Amino acid sequence: MRNLVLIFFFLVLGAAAYDHYCQLTHQPPLEQMLQEAIESARLSVYRNADYGFKAEYPEFFCSESDAEGSFTGRARFSYWNSMVHVNLETSVRRNGRALNVRDSMHFIAASTHAATQRMGTNWFVVAGPLYEDGVPVEGYSFYDKYVCVGKLWFVYSLTYPDACRASLARLFRLVDRFSV
């Protein structure tokens, strides 16, 4: 009887260890966990009283509104861990050259190394590999929407790791819906 209890105890202990091992080795990929978190997250809204625009972002992103040393209209919403860094950022820029939407799009696309461009009546989107100080940031891209109001450009930008692009569909939709 005693041997039977010991055998049963070791069988239960072995089953528990095997179950724990299976849970550790069958974690969903990071991209899947990120997508599920972004798709299910409640949205927070950044409201800029000075310029009268708003931008939505996932609630679990860290907010840095109108950071010290910057100008009014800038806000950054970030998510990062040891392997992923995703930013959503708003800014307001002057159209100092007084360019129309098409010429502004071409100018910005050239200066940011954008690979794709599309345009509407008072807005455009540029996207491509991310550069910092003229040097490509390996494995990262950007997706920016510019909305023209008077002599100002209202910009909502997304920077993200290329490996996670498919997981960020909701963030692309947020940028696409951005308007003033």
GROMACS .gro file of N, CA and C in nm, residues 29-106:
model
  234
   29PRO      N    1   0.375   3.366  -2.954
   29PRO     CA    2   0.483   3.457  -2.994
   29PRO      C    3   0.455   3.600  -2.948
   30LEU      N    4   0.562   3.677  -2.930
   30LEU     CA    5   0.551   3.815  -2.885
   30LEU      C    6   0.458   3.896  -2.974
   31GLU      N    7   0.468   3.877  -3.105
   31GLU     CA    8   0.384   3.953  -3.198
   31GLU      C    9   0.236   3.925  -3.173
   32GLN      N   10   0.202   3.800  -3.144
   32GLN     CA   11   0.063   3.765  -3.117
   32GLN      C   12   0.016   3.827  -2.986
   33MET      N   13   0.100   3.821  -2.882
   33MET     CA   14   0.062   3.881  -2.754
   33MET      C   15   0.046   4.033  -2.767
   34LEU      N   16   0.135   4.097  -2.846
   34LEU     CA   17   0.127   4.241  -2.867
   34LEU      C   18  -0.002   4.277  -2.943
   35GLN      N   19  -0.032   4.201  -3.046
   35GLN     CA   20  -0.154   4.227  -3.123
   35GLN      C   21  -0.278   4.213  -3.035
   36GLU      N   22  -0.284   4.109  -2.955
   36GLU     CA   23  -0.400   4.089  -2.868
   36GLU      C   24  -0.412   4.203  -2.768
   37ALA      N   25  -0.299   4.249  -2.713
   37ALA     CA   26  -0.302   4.359  -2.617
   37ALA      C   27  -0.350   4.488  -2.682
   38ILE      N   28  -0.299   4.517  -2.802
   38ILE     CA   29  -0.338   4.640  -2.871
   38ILE      C   30  -0.483   4.635  -2.916
   39GLU      N   31  -0.526   4.523  -2.971
   39GLU     CA   32  -0.663   4.513  -3.021
   39GLU      C   33  -0.767   4.517  -2.909
   40SER      N   34  -0.731   4.469  -2.790
   40SER     CA   35  -0.829   4.464  -2.682
   40SER      C   36  -0.819   4.582  -2.586
   41ALA      N   37  -0.717   4.664  -2.600
   41ALA     CA   38  -0.696   4.775  -2.506
   41ALA      C   39  -0.802   4.883  -2.523
   42ARG      N   40  -0.841   4.943  -2.412
   42ARG     CA   41  -0.924   5.062  -2.419
   42ARG      C   42  -0.838   5.174  -2.473
   43LEU      N   43  -0.902   5.270  -2.537
   43LEU     CA   44  -0.828   5.383  -2.593
   43LEU      C   45  -0.837   5.503  -2.500
   44SER      N   46  -0.724   5.567  -2.481
   44SER     CA   47  -0.719   5.695  -2.411
   44SER      C   48  -0.716   5.803  -2.519
   45VAL      N   49  -0.753   5.924  -2.480
   45VAL     CA   50  -0.757   6.034  -2.576
   45VAL      C   51  -0.670   6.148  -2.524
   46TYR      N   52  -0.574   6.189  -2.606
   46TYR     CA   53  -0.495   6.308  -2.577
   46TYR      C   54  -0.567   6.425  -2.642
   47ARG      N   55  -0.594   6.529  -2.564
   47ARG     CA   56  -0.659   6.649  -2.617
   47ARG      C   57  -0.564   6.766  -2.601
   48ASN      N   58  -0.540   6.837  -2.710
   48ASN     CA   59  -0.454   6.953  -2.706
   48ASN      C   60  -0.542   7.077  -2.713
   49ALA      N   61  -0.551   7.147  -2.601
   49ALA     CA   62  -0.638   7.265  -2.593
   49ALA      C   63  -0.584   7.381  -2.674
   50ASP      N   64  -0.452   7.392  -2.688
   50ASP     CA   65  -0.394   7.504  -2.761
   50ASP      C   66  -0.429   7.501  -2.909
   51TYR      N   67  -0.427   7.382  -2.967
   51TYR     CA   68  -0.453   7.370  -3.111
   51TYR      C   69  -0.585   7.302  -3.144
   52GLY      N   70  -0.654   7.250  -3.043
   52GLY     CA   71  -0.788   7.194  -3.064
   52GLY      C   72  -0.793   7.063  -3.137
   53PHE      N   73  -0.692   6.979  -3.121
   53PHE     CA   74  -0.698   6.846  -3.184
   53PHE      C   75  -0.691   6.740  -3.077
   54LYS      N   76  -0.725   6.617  -3.116
   54LYS     CA   77  -0.715   6.504  -3.025
   54LYS      C   78  -0.655   6.386  -3.098
   55ALA      N   79  -0.596   6.297  -3.020
   55ALA     CA   80  -0.535   6.176  -3.076
   55ALA      C   81  -0.562   6.060  -2.980
   56GLU      N   82  -0.603   5.948  -3.035
   56GLU     CA   83  -0.629   5.829  -2.954
   56GLU      C   84  -0.505   5.741  -2.951
   57TYR      N   85  -0.490   5.671  -2.838
   57TYR     CA   86  -0.378   5.577  -2.823
   57TYR      C   87  -0.419   5.469  -2.722
   58PRO      N   88  -0.359   5.350  -2.728
   58PRO     CA   89  -0.393   5.244  -2.633
   58PRO      C   90  -0.361   5.287  -2.489
   59GLU      N   91  -0.450   5.253  -2.401
   59GLU     CA   92  -0.442   5.294  -2.261
   59GLU      C   93  -0.311   5.250  -2.194
   60PHE      N   94  -0.255   5.136  -2.235
   60PHE     CA   95  -0.135   5.087  -2.167
   60PHE      C   96  -0.006   5.152  -2.218
   61PHE      N   97  -0.015   5.238  -2.318
   61PHE     CA   98   0.103   5.313  -2.362
   61PHE      C   99   0.134   5.421  -2.260
   62CYS      N  100   0.262   5.450  -2.238
   62CYS     CA  101   0.303   5.558  -2.147
   62CYS      C  102   0.290   5.690  -2.221
   63SER      N  103   0.239   5.791  -2.152
   63SER     CA  104   0.215   5.922  -2.213
   63SER      C  105   0.319   6.022  -2.167
   64GLU      N  106   0.371   6.099  -2.263
   64GLU     CA  107   0.462   6.209  -2.234
   64GLU      C  108   0.408   6.331  -2.307
   65SER      N  109   0.312   6.400  -2.250
   65SER     CA  110   0.249   6.514  -2.317
   65SER      C  111   0.331   6.641  -2.301
   66ASP      N  112   0.344   6.714  -2.411
   66ASP     CA  113   0.412   6.843  -2.410
   66ASP      C  114   0.537   6.841  -2.324
   67ALA      N  115   0.627   6.751  -2.358
   67ALA     CA  116   0.749   6.732  -2.279
   67ALA      C  117   0.826   6.862  -2.264
   68GLU      N  118   0.893   6.873  -2.152
   68GLU     CA  119   0.972   6.993  -2.122
   68GLU      C  120   1.075   7.018  -2.231
   69GLY      N  121   1.091   7.142  -2.268
   69GLY     CA  122   1.190   7.176  -2.369
   69GLY      C  123   1.139   7.162  -2.511
   70SER      N  124   1.015   7.122  -2.527
   70SER     CA  125   0.961   7.109  -2.663
   70SER      C  126   0.855   7.216  -2.684
   71PHE      N  127   0.790   7.210  -2.795
   71PHE     CA  128   0.689   7.311  -2.826
   71PHE      C  129   0.550   7.256  -2.803
   72THR      N  130   0.453   7.344  -2.796
   72THR     CA  131   0.314   7.305  -2.776
   72THR      C  132   0.269   7.219  -2.893
   73GLY      N  133   0.191   7.117  -2.862
   73GLY     CA  134   0.139   7.031  -2.967
   73GLY      C  135   0.208   6.897  -2.974
   74ARG      N  136   0.318   6.882  -2.903
   74ARG     CA  137   0.390   6.756  -2.905
   74ARG      C  138   0.345   6.668  -2.789
   75ALA      N  139   0.320   6.544  -2.820
   75ALA     CA  140   0.291   6.443  -2.719
   75ALA      C  141   0.340   6.309  -2.772
   76ARG      N  142   0.393   6.227  -2.682
   76ARG     CA  143   0.441   6.094  -2.723
   76ARG      C  144   0.374   5.989  -2.635
   77PHE      N  145   0.336   5.879  -2.700
   77PHE     CA  146   0.274   5.766  -2.633
   77PHE      C  147   0.356   5.643  -2.672
   78SER      N  148   0.416   5.578  -2.572
   78SER     CA  149   0.513   5.473  -2.601
   78SER      C  150   0.480   5.343  -2.532
   79TYR      N  151   0.519   5.235  -2.598
   79TYR     CA  152   0.519   5.102  -2.538
   79TYR      C  153   0.655   5.042  -2.567
   80TRP      N  154   0.719   4.988  -2.466
   80TRP     CA  155   0.846   4.921  -2.489
   80TRP      C  156   0.864   4.811  -2.385
   81ASN      N  157   0.938   4.712  -2.428
   81ASN     CA  158   0.989   4.609  -2.338
   81ASN      C  159   1.129   4.576  -2.389
   82SER      N  160   1.185   4.467  -2.349
   82SER     CA  161   1.323   4.438  -2.387
   82SER      C  162   1.341   4.412  -2.537
   83MET      N  163   1.232   4.382  -2.608
   83MET     CA  164   1.245   4.346  -2.750
   83MET      C  165   1.169   4.438  -2.845
   84VAL      N  166   1.077   4.519  -2.796
   84VAL     CA  167   0.991   4.598  -2.882
   84VAL      C  168   0.983   4.742  -2.830
   85HIS      N  169   0.987   4.837  -2.923
   85HIS     CA  170   0.967   4.978  -2.888
   85HIS      C  171   0.876   5.039  -2.994
   86VAL      N  172   0.757   5.081  -2.952
   86VAL     CA  173   0.657   5.138  -3.042
   86VAL      C  174   0.622   5.277  -2.991
   87ASN      N  175   0.622   5.377  -3.080
   87ASN     CA  176   0.587   5.514  -3.043
   87ASN      C  177   0.474   5.566  -3.131
   88LEU      N  178   0.382   5.635  -3.069
   88LEU     CA  179   0.286   5.721  -3.138
   88LEU      C  180   0.320   5.861  -3.092
   89GLU      N  181   0.325   5.957  -3.185
   89GLU     CA  182   0.364   6.092  -3.146
   89GLU      C  183   0.287   6.196  -3.227
   90THR      N  184   0.240   6.300  -3.157
   90THR     CA  185   0.176   6.412  -3.225
   90THR      C  186   0.273   6.530  -3.228
   91SER      N  187   0.258   6.611  -3.330
   91SER     CA  188   0.334   6.736  -3.336
   91SER      C  189   0.259   6.834  -3.426
   92VAL      N  190   0.293   6.960  -3.410
   92VAL     CA  191   0.237   7.065  -3.494
   92VAL      C  192   0.354   7.138  -3.556
   93ARG      N  193   0.351   7.151  -3.688
   93ARG     CA  194   0.462   7.214  -3.760
   93ARG      C  195   0.408   7.325  -3.850
   94ARG      N  196   0.488   7.427  -3.864
   94ARG     CA  197   0.451   7.536  -3.954
   94ARG      C  198   0.481   7.496  -4.098
   95ASN      N  199   0.395   7.538  -4.187
   95ASN     CA  200   0.418   7.519  -4.329
   95ASN      C  201   0.494   7.643  -4.378
   96GLY      N  202   0.621   7.653  -4.336
   96GLY     CA  203   0.701   7.771  -4.361
   96GLY      C  204   0.721   7.802  -4.507
   97ARG      N  205   0.722   7.701  -4.591
   97ARG     CA  206   0.741   7.721  -4.734
   97ARG      C  207   0.611   7.749  -4.806
   98ALA      N  208   0.499   7.744  -4.731
   98ALA     CA  209   0.366   7.765  -4.788
   98ALA      C  210   0.341   7.674  -4.909
   99LEU      N  211   0.384   7.549  -4.897
   99LEU     CA  212   0.364   7.452  -5.004
   99LEU      C  213   0.223   7.395  -4.999
  100ASN      N  214   0.171   7.356  -5.117
  100ASN     CA  215   0.042   7.289  -5.119
  100ASN      C  216   0.061   7.144  -5.071
  101VAL      N  217  -0.049   7.071  -5.060
  101VAL     CA  218  -0.045   6.935  -5.004
  101VAL      C  219   0.047   6.845  -5.087
  102ARG      N  220   0.032   6.846  -5.219
  102ARG     CA  221   0.114   6.759  -5.305
  102ARG      C  222   0.263   6.791  -5.293
  103ASP      N  223   0.299   6.919  -5.300
  103ASP     CA  224   0.440   6.957  -5.291
  103ASP      C  225   0.497   6.928  -5.151
  104SER      N  226   0.414   6.949  -5.049
  104SER     CA  227   0.458   6.917  -4.912
  104SER      C  228   0.484   6.768  -4.898
  105MET      N  229   0.394   6.687  -4.955
  105MET     CA  230   0.411   6.542  -4.947
  105MET      C  231   0.542   6.500  -5.014
  106HIS      N  232   0.571   6.553  -5.132
  106HIS     CA  233   0.695   6.517  -5.201
  106HIS      C  234   0.818   6.564  -5.124
   0.00000   0.00000   0.00000
